[in-house]
Short mmCIF file of C-alpha atoms in Angstrom, two decimals:
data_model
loop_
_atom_site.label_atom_id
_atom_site.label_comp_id
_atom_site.label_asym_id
_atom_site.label_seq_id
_atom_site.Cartn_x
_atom_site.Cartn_y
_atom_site.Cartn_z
CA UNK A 1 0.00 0.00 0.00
CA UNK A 2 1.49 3.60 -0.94
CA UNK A 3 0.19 6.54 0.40
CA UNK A 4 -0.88 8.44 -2.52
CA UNK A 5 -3.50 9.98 -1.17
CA UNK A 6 -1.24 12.32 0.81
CA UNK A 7 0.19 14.11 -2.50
CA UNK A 8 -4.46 13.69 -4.00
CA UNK A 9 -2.17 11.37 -6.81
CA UNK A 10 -4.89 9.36 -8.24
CA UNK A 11 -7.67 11.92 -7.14
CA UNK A 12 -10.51 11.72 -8.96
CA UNK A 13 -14.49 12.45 -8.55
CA UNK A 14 -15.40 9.54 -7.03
CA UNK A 15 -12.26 8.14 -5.37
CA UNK A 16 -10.96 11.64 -3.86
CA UNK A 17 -8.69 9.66 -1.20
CA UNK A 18 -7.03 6.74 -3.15
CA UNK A 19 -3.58 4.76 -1.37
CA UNK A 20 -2.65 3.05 -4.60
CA UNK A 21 -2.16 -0.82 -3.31
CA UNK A 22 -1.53 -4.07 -4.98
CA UNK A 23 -2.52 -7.56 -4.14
CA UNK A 24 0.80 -8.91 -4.85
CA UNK A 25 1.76 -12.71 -5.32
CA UNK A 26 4.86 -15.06 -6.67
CA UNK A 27 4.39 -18.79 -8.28
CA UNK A 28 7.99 -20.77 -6.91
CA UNK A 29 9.15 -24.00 -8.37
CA UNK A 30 10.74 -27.33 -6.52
CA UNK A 31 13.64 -27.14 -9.35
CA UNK A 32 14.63 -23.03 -8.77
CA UNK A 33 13.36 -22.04 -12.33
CA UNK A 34 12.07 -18.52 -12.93
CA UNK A 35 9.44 -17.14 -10.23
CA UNK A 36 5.82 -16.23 -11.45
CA UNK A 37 4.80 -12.62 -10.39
CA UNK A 38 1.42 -11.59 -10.48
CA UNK A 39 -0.48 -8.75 -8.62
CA UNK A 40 -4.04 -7.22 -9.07
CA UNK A 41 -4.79 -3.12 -8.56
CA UNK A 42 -6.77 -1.92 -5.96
CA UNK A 43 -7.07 1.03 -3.47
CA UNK A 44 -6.64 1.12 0.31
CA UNK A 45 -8.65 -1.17 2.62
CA UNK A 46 -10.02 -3.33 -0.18
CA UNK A 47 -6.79 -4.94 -0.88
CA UNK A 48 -7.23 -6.73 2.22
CA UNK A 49 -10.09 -8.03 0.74
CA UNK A 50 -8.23 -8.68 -2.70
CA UNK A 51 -5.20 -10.63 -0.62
CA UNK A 52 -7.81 -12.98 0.96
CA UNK A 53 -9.24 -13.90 -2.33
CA UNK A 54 -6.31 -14.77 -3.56
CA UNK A 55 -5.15 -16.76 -0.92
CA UNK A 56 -8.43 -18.77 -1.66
CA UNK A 57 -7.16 -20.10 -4.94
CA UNK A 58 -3.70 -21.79 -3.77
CA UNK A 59 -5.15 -25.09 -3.47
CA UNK A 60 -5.75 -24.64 -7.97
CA UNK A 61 -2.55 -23.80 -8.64
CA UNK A 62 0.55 -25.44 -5.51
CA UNK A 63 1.31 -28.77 -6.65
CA UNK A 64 0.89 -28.22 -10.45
CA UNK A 65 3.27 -29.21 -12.80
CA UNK A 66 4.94 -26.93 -13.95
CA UNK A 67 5.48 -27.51 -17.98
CA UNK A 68 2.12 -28.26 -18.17
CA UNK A 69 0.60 -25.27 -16.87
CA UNK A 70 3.13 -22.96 -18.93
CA UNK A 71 2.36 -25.11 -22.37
CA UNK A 72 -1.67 -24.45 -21.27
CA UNK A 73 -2.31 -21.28 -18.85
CA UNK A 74 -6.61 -21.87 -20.47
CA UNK A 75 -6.64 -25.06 -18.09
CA UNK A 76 -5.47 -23.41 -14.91
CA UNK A 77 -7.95 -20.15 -15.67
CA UNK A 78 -10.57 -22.76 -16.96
CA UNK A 79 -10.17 -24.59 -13.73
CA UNK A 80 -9.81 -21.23 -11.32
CA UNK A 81 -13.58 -19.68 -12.80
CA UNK A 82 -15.10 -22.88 -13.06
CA UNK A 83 -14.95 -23.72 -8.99
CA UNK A 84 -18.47 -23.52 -7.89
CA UNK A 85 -18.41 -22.57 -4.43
CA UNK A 86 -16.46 -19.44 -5.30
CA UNK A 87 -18.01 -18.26 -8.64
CA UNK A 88 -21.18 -18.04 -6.54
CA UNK A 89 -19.32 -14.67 -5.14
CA UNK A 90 -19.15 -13.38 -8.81
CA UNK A 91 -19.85 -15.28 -11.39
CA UNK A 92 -17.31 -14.04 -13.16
CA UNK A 93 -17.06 -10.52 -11.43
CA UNK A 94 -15.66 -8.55 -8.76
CA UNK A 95 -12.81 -9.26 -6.36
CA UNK A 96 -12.85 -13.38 -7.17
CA UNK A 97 -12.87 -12.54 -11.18
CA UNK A 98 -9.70 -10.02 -10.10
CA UNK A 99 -7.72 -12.65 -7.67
CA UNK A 100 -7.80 -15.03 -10.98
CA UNK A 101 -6.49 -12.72 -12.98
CA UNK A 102 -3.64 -12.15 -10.39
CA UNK A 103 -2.78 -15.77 -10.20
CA UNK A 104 -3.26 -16.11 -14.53
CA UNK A 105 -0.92 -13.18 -14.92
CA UNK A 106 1.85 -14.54 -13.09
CA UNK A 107 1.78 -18.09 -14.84
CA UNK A 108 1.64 -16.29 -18.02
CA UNK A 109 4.69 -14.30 -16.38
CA UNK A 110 6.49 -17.32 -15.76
CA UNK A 111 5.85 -18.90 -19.08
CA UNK A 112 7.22 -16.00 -20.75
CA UNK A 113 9.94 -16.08 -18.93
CA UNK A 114 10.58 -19.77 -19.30
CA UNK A 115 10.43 -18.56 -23.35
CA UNK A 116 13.29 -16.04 -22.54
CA UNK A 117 10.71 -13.57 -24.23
CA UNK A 118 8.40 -10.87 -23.19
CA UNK A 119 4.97 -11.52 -22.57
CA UNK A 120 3.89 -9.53 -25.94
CA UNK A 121 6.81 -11.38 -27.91
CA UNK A 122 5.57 -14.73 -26.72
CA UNK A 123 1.66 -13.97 -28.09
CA UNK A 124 2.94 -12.44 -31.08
CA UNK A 125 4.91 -15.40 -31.90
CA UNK A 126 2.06 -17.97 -31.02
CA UNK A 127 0.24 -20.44 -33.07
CA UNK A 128 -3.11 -18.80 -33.91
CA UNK A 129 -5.18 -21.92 -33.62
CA UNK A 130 -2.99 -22.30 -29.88
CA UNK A 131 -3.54 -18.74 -28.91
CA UNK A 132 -7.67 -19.06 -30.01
CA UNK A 133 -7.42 -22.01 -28.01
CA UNK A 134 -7.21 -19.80 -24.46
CA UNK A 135 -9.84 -17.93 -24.94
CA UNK A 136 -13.39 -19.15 -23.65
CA UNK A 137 -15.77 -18.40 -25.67
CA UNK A 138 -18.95 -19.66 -23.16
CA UNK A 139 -21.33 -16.09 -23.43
CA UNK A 140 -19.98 -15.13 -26.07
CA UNK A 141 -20.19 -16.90 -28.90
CA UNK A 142 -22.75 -15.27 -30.35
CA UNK A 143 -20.12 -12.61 -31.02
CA UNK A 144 -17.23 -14.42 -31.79
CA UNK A 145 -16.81 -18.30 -32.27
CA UNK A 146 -13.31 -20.09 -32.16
CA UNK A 147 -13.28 -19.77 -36.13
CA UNK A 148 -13.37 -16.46 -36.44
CA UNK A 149 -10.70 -16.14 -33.30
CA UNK A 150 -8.65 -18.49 -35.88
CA UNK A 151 -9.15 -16.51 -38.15
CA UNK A 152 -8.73 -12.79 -37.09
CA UNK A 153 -5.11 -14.28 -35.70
CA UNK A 154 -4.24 -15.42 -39.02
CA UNK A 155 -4.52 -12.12 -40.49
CA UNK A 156 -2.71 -10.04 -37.79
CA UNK A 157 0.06 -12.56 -38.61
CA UNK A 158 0.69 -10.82 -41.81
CA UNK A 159 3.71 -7.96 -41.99
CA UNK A 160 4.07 -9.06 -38.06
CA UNK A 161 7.56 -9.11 -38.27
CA UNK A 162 8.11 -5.57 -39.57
CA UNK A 163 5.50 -4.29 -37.40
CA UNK A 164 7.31 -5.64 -34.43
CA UNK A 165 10.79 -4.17 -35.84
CA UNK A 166 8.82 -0.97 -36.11
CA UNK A 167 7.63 -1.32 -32.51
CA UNK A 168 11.14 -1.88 -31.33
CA UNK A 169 12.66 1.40 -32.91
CA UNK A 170 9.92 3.69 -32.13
CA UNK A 171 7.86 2.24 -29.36
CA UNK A 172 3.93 2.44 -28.98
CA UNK A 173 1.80 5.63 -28.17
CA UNK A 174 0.81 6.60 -25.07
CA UNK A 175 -1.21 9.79 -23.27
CA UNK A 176 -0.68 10.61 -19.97
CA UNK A 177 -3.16 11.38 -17.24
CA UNK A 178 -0.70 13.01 -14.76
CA UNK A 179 -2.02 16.30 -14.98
CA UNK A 180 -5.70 15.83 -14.46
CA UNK A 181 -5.47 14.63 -11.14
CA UNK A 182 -8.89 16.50 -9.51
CA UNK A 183 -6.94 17.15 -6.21
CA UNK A 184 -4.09 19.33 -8.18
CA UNK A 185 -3.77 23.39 -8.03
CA UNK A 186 -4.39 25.09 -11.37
CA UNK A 187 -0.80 25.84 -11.11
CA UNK A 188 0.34 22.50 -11.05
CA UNK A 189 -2.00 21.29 -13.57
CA UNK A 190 -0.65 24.41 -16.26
CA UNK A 191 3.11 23.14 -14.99
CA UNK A 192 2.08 19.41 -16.08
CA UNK A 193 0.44 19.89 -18.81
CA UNK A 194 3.04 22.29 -20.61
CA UNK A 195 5.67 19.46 -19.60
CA UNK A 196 3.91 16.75 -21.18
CA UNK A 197 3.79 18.36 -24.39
CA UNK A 198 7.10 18.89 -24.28
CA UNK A 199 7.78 15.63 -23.40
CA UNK A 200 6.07 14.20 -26.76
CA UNK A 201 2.51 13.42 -25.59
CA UNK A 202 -0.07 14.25 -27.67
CA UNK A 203 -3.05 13.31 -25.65
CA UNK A 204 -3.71 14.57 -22.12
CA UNK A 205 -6.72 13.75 -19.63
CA UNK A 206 -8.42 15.46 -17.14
CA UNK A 207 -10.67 14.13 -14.12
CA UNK A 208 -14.22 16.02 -14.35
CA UNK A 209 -17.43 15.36 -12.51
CA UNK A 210 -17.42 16.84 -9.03
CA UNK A 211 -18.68 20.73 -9.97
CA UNK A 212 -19.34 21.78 -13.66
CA UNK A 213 -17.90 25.78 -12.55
CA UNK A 214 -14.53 24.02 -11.63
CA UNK A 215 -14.68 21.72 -14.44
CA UNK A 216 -15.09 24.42 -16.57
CA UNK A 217 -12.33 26.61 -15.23
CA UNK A 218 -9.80 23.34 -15.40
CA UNK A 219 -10.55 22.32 -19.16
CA UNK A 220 -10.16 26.02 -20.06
CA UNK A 221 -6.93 26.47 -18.30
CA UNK A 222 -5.30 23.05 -19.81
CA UNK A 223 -7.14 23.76 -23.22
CA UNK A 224 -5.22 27.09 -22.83
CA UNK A 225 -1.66 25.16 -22.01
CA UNK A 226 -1.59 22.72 -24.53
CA UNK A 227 -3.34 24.79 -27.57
CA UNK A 228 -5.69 23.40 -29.97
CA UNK A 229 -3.95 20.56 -31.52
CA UNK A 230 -3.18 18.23 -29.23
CA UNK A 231 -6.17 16.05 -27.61
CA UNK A 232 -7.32 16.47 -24.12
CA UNK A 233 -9.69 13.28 -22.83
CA UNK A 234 -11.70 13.40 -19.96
CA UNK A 235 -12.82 10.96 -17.30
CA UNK A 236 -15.87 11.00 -14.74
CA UNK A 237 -14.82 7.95 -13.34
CA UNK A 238 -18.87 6.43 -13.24
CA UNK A 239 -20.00 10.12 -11.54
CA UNK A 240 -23.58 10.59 -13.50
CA UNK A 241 -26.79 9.65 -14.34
CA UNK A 242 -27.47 9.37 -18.25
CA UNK A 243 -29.46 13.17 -18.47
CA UNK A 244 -26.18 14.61 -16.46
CA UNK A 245 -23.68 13.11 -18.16
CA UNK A 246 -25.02 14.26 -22.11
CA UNK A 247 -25.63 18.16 -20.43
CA UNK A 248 -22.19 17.76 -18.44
CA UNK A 249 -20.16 16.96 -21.46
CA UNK A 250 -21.86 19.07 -23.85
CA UNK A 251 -21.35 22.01 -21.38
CA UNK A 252 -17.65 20.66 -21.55
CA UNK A 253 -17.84 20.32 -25.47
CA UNK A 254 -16.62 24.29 -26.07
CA UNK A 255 -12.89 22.85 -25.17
CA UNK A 256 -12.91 20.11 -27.93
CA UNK A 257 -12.39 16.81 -25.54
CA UNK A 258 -11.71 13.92 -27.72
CA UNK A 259 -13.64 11.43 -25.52
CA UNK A 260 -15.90 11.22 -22.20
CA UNK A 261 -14.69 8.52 -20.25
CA UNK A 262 -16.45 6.33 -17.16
CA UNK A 263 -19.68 8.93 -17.54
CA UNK A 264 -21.99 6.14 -15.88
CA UNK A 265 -21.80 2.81 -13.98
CA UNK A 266 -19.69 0.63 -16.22
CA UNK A 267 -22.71 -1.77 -15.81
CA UNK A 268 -25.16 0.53 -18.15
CA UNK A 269 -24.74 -1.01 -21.86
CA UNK A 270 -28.17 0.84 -22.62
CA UNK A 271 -27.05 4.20 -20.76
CA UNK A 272 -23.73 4.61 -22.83
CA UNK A 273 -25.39 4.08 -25.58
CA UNK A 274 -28.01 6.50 -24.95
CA UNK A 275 -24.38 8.85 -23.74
CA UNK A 276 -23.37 8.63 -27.31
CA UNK A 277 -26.41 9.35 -29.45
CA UNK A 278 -26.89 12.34 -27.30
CA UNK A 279 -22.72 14.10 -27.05
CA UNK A 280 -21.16 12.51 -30.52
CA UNK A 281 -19.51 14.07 -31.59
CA UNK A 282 -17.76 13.52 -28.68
CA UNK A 283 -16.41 9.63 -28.51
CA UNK A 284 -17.35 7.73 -25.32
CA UNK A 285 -14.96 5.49 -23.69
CA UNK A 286 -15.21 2.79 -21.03
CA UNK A 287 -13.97 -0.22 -19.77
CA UNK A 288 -11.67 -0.09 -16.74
CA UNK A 289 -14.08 -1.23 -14.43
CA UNK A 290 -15.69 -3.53 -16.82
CA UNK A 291 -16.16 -6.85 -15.31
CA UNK A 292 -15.56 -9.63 -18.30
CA UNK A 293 -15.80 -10.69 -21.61
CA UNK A 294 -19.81 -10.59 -21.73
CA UNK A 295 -20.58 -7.05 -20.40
CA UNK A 296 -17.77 -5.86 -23.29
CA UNK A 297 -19.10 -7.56 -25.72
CA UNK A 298 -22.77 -6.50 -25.04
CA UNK A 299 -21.11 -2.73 -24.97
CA UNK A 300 -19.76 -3.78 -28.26
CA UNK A 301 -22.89 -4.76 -30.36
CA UNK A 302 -24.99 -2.21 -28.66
CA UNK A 303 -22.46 0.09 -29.85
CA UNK A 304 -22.55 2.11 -27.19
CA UNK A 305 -18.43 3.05 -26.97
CA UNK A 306 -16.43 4.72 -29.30
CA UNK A 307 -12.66 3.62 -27.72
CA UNK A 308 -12.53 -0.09 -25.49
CA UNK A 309 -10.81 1.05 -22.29
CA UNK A 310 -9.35 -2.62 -21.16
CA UNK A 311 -7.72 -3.06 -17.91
CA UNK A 312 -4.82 -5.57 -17.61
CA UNK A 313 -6.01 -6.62 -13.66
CA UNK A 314 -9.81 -6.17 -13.79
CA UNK A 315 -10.56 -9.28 -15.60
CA UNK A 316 -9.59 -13.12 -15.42
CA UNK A 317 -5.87 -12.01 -16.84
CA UNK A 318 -4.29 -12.50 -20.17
CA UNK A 319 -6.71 -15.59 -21.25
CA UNK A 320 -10.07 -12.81 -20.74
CA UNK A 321 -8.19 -9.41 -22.28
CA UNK A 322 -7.36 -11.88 -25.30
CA UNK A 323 -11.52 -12.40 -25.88
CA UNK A 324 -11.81 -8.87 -25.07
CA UNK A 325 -9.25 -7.62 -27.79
CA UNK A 326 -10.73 -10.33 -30.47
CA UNK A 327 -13.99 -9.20 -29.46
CA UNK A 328 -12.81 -5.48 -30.15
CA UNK A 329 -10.84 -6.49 -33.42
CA UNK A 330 -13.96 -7.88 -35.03
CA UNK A 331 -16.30 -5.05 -34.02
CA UNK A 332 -13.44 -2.92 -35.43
CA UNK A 333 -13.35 -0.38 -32.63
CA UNK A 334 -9.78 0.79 -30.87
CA UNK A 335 -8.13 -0.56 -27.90
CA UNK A 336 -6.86 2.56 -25.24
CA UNK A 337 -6.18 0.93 -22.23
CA UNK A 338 -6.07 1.99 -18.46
CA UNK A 339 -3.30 2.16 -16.50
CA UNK A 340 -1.78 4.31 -14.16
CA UNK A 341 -2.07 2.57 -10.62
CA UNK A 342 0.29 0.32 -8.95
CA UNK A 343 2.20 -1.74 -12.10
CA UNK A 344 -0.79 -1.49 -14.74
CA UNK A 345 1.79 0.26 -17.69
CA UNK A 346 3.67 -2.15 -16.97
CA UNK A 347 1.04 -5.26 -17.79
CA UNK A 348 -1.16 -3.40 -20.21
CA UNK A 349 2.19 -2.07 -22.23
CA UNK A 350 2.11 -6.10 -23.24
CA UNK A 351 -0.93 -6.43 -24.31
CA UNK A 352 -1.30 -3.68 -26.90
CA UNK A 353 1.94 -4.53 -28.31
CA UNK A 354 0.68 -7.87 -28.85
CA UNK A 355 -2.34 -6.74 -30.52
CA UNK A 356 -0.61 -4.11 -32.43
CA UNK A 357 1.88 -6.34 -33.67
CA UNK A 358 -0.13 -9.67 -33.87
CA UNK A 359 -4.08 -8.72 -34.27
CA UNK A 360 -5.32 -5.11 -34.93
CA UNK A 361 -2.06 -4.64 -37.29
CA UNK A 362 -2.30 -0.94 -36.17
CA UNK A 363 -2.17 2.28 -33.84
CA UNK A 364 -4.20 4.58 -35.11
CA UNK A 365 -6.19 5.98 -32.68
CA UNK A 366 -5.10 3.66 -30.21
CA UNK A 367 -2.86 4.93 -27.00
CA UNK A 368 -1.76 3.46 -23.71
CA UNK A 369 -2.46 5.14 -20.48
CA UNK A 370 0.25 6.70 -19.01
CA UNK A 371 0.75 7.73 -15.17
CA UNK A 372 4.30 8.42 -13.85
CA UNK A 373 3.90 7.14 -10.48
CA UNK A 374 5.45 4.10 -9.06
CA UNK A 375 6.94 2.38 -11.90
CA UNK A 376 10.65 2.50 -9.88
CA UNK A 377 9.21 -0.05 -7.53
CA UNK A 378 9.39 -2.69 -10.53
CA UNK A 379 12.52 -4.63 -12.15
CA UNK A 380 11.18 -3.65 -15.34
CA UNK A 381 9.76 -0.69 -15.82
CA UNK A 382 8.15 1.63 -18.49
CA UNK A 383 10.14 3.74 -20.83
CA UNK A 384 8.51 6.24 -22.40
CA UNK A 385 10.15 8.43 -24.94
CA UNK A 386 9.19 11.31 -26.78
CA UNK A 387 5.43 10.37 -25.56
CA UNK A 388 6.25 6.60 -27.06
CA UNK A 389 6.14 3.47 -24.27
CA UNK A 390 9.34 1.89 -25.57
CA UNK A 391 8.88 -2.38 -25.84
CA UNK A 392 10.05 -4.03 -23.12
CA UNK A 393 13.07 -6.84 -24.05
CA UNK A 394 13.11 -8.59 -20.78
CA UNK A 395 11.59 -11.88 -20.62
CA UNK A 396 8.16 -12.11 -18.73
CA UNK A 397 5.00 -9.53 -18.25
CA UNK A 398 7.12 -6.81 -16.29
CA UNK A 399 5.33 -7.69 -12.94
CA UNK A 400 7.99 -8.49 -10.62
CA UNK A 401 8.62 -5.68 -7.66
CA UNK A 402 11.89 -4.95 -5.94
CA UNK A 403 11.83 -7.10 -2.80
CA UNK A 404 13.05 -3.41 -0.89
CA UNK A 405 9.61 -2.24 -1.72
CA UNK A 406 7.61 -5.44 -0.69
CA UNK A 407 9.86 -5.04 2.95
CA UNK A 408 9.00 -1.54 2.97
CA UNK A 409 5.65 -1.37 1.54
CA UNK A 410 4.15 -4.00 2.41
CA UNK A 411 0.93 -2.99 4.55
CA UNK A 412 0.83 -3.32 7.93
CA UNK A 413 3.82 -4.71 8.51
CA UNK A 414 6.28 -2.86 6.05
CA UNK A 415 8.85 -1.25 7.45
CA UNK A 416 7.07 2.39 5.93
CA UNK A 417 3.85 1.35 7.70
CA UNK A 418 4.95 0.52 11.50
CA UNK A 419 6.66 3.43 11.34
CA UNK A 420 4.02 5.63 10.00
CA UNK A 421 1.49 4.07 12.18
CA UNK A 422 3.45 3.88 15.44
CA UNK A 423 3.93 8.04 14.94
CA UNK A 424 -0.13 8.59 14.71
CA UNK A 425 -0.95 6.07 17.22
CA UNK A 426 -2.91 8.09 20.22
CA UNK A 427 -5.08 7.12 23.28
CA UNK A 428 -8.25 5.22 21.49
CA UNK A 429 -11.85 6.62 22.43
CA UNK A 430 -14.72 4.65 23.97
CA UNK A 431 -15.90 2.51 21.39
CA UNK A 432 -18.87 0.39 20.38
CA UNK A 433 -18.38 -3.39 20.52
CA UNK A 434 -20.00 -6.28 18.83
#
């Protein structure tokens, strides 16, 4: 846990307090091969929650052999959503769904690494009819059957050897979010802005949703610092009914955002839709919080979004955000994922690259998230140059943290935490008891 809350990093309308925290866990072998690292995203007292979860799916995975489950990572997820007594706490959603995609993410690191490649290499490089062969396609198939998985592979596997040359020398793009924090002075937010232009970005995004008068003021101030060609998103991170979010953003329109992002519950196929008929020409973007497979691909042929916001930690891992970014190849709409948060650049960096270089067979429109905080607590982290996430080269999904940062960070017990919580203990007040 890292208290970002202290510096309003991460601040946003709805979470206005975050301590960025990660549910953190490593796969070890009997014969001392490479470790599996594997973590899930979450904020504050829920990881708690998230660790427990977790914890509840040792018994799939201890004990497993170890070739096996690298040659097949499908049977282990397969296996980890299909146990009964704990898909009854989802099915397939919430903090269960997310504690399998921590565990799938680190097999999938340690397979890579067992490949000597990284994690967007070793897709690229697959066998279509193996890679199709991950994805489940239960609730779905109505949208996209194993075939046409087969098939849309096959195609992204032409030119993907000069496209992944190309993605070596110049990298992938990426906009950054690090000056829209809600919490910042308009100072810091001009400051920010102005740097990430001259750092190469250009996309920027801005947290809205809290008061339209402030909103207002912000968008014109970094409308102001960046001029008029280079895109500014914004985000209400799930903040509004359907009639407030279409008058909110067209109020907002006058500074040219490219897209709304999060403007209702990620649950609301039906409201998005209704978001988009009534701001367009505004796009509308979601998908961080989006549960699975099924809820994307109902957003999908509803059409309801403009730009598929996938999240590297929300779903069941790599096997799910492979459906996802099939399901978004066939519908033909473009992948921007989010990240930011404890480690997500450095998961969903994989992902894209893969489907630029393997699937989609382009970037246009398409750009990674990009928050600078945290990524020195990793052995790999992102590189971003001139407003380009550079491909990573070392084997595995970039997930494993320095073990200084575990000791230190590590919440309660980190050596950050006893000391930070030994200097504001005082004298407790009469309390209620159960």
């Amino acid at each position: 846990r890292f208290p970002t809350s202290r510096e309003l990093d991460g601040s946003d309308a709805m979470n206005p307090d975050p301590d960025y925290s990660a549910a953190y866990l490593v796969l070890r072998t009997t014969a001392g091969e490479p470790e599996g690292h594997g973590f899930t995203f979450t904020i504050g007292r829920g990881n708690d929650v998230q660790v427990a979860a977790i914890e509840a799916l040792s018994g799939h995975v201890v004990g497993r052999d170890v070739a096996q489950l690298c040659a097949d990572p499908g049977a282990l997820y397969r296996d980890l959503i299909g146990d009964s007594q704990l898909r009854w706490l989802g099915p397939e959603k919430g903090v269960m769904h997310m504690a399998i995609g921590a565990v799938v993410n680190a097999v999938w690191d340690l397979a890579a690494k067992r490949e000597g490649k990284p994690l967007w290499q070793l897709l690229a490089d697959a066998e279509p009819e193996w890679l199709a062969s991950q994805v489940d396609y239960r609730y779905i198939a109505d949208a996209l059957t194993p075939e046409e998985a087969v098939e849309l592979l096959r195609c992204g596997k032409n030119g993907a050897p000069d496209r992944a040359d190309q993605l070596l020398a110049r990298g992938y793009p990426a906009y950054t979010t690090s000056p829209g924090w809600l919490g910042y002075s308009d100072d810091k937010l001009i400051r920010l802005a102005e740097q990430a232009v001259a750092d190469g970005f250009t996309q920027i995004k801005l947290k809205v949703g809290a008061d339209l008068a402030d909103d207002t003021r912000r968008c014109r101030t970094a409308r102001t610092a960046i001029g008029p060609h280079i895109r500014m998103a914004i985000d209400a991170n799930q903040r509004w009914n359907i009639d407030e979010a279409i008058e909110w953003t067209r109020a907002l329109a006058q500074f040219d955002p490219y897209w709304i992002e999060e403007p209702t519950s990620p649950d609301d196929i039906l409201g998005h839709a209704a978001i988009r008929a009534g701001v367009a020409p505004v796009k509308v973007a979601t998908g961080e919080h989006v549960q699975n497979r099924i809820v994307f691909k109902q957003l999908l042929q509803a059409h309801a979004i403009d730009i598929l916001q996938l999240d590297s930690a929300r779903v069941a891992g790599v096997n799910e955000n492979l459906a996802i970014l099939l399901l978004a190849a066939k519908f033909d709409i473009p992948v921007c994922p989010h990240a930011g948060g404890v480690g997500l650049c450095e998961l969903v960096q994989h992902l894209s690259m893969f489907d630029y270089v393997a699937l989609s067979a382009t970037t246009q429109d398409r750009v990674i998230e990009y928050v600078d905080h945290l990524h020195h607590h990793f052995l790999d982290p992102v590189t971003i140059h001139a407003g380009h996430y550079q491909a990573p080269t070392r084997p595995g999904f970039s997930a494993e943290m320095h073990q200084t940062t575990i000791d230190t960070y590590s919440y309660p017990h980190g050596t950050f935490w006893t000391a930070d919580l030994a200097s504001t203990t005082t004298e407790p007040a009469t309390e209620l008891t159960a």
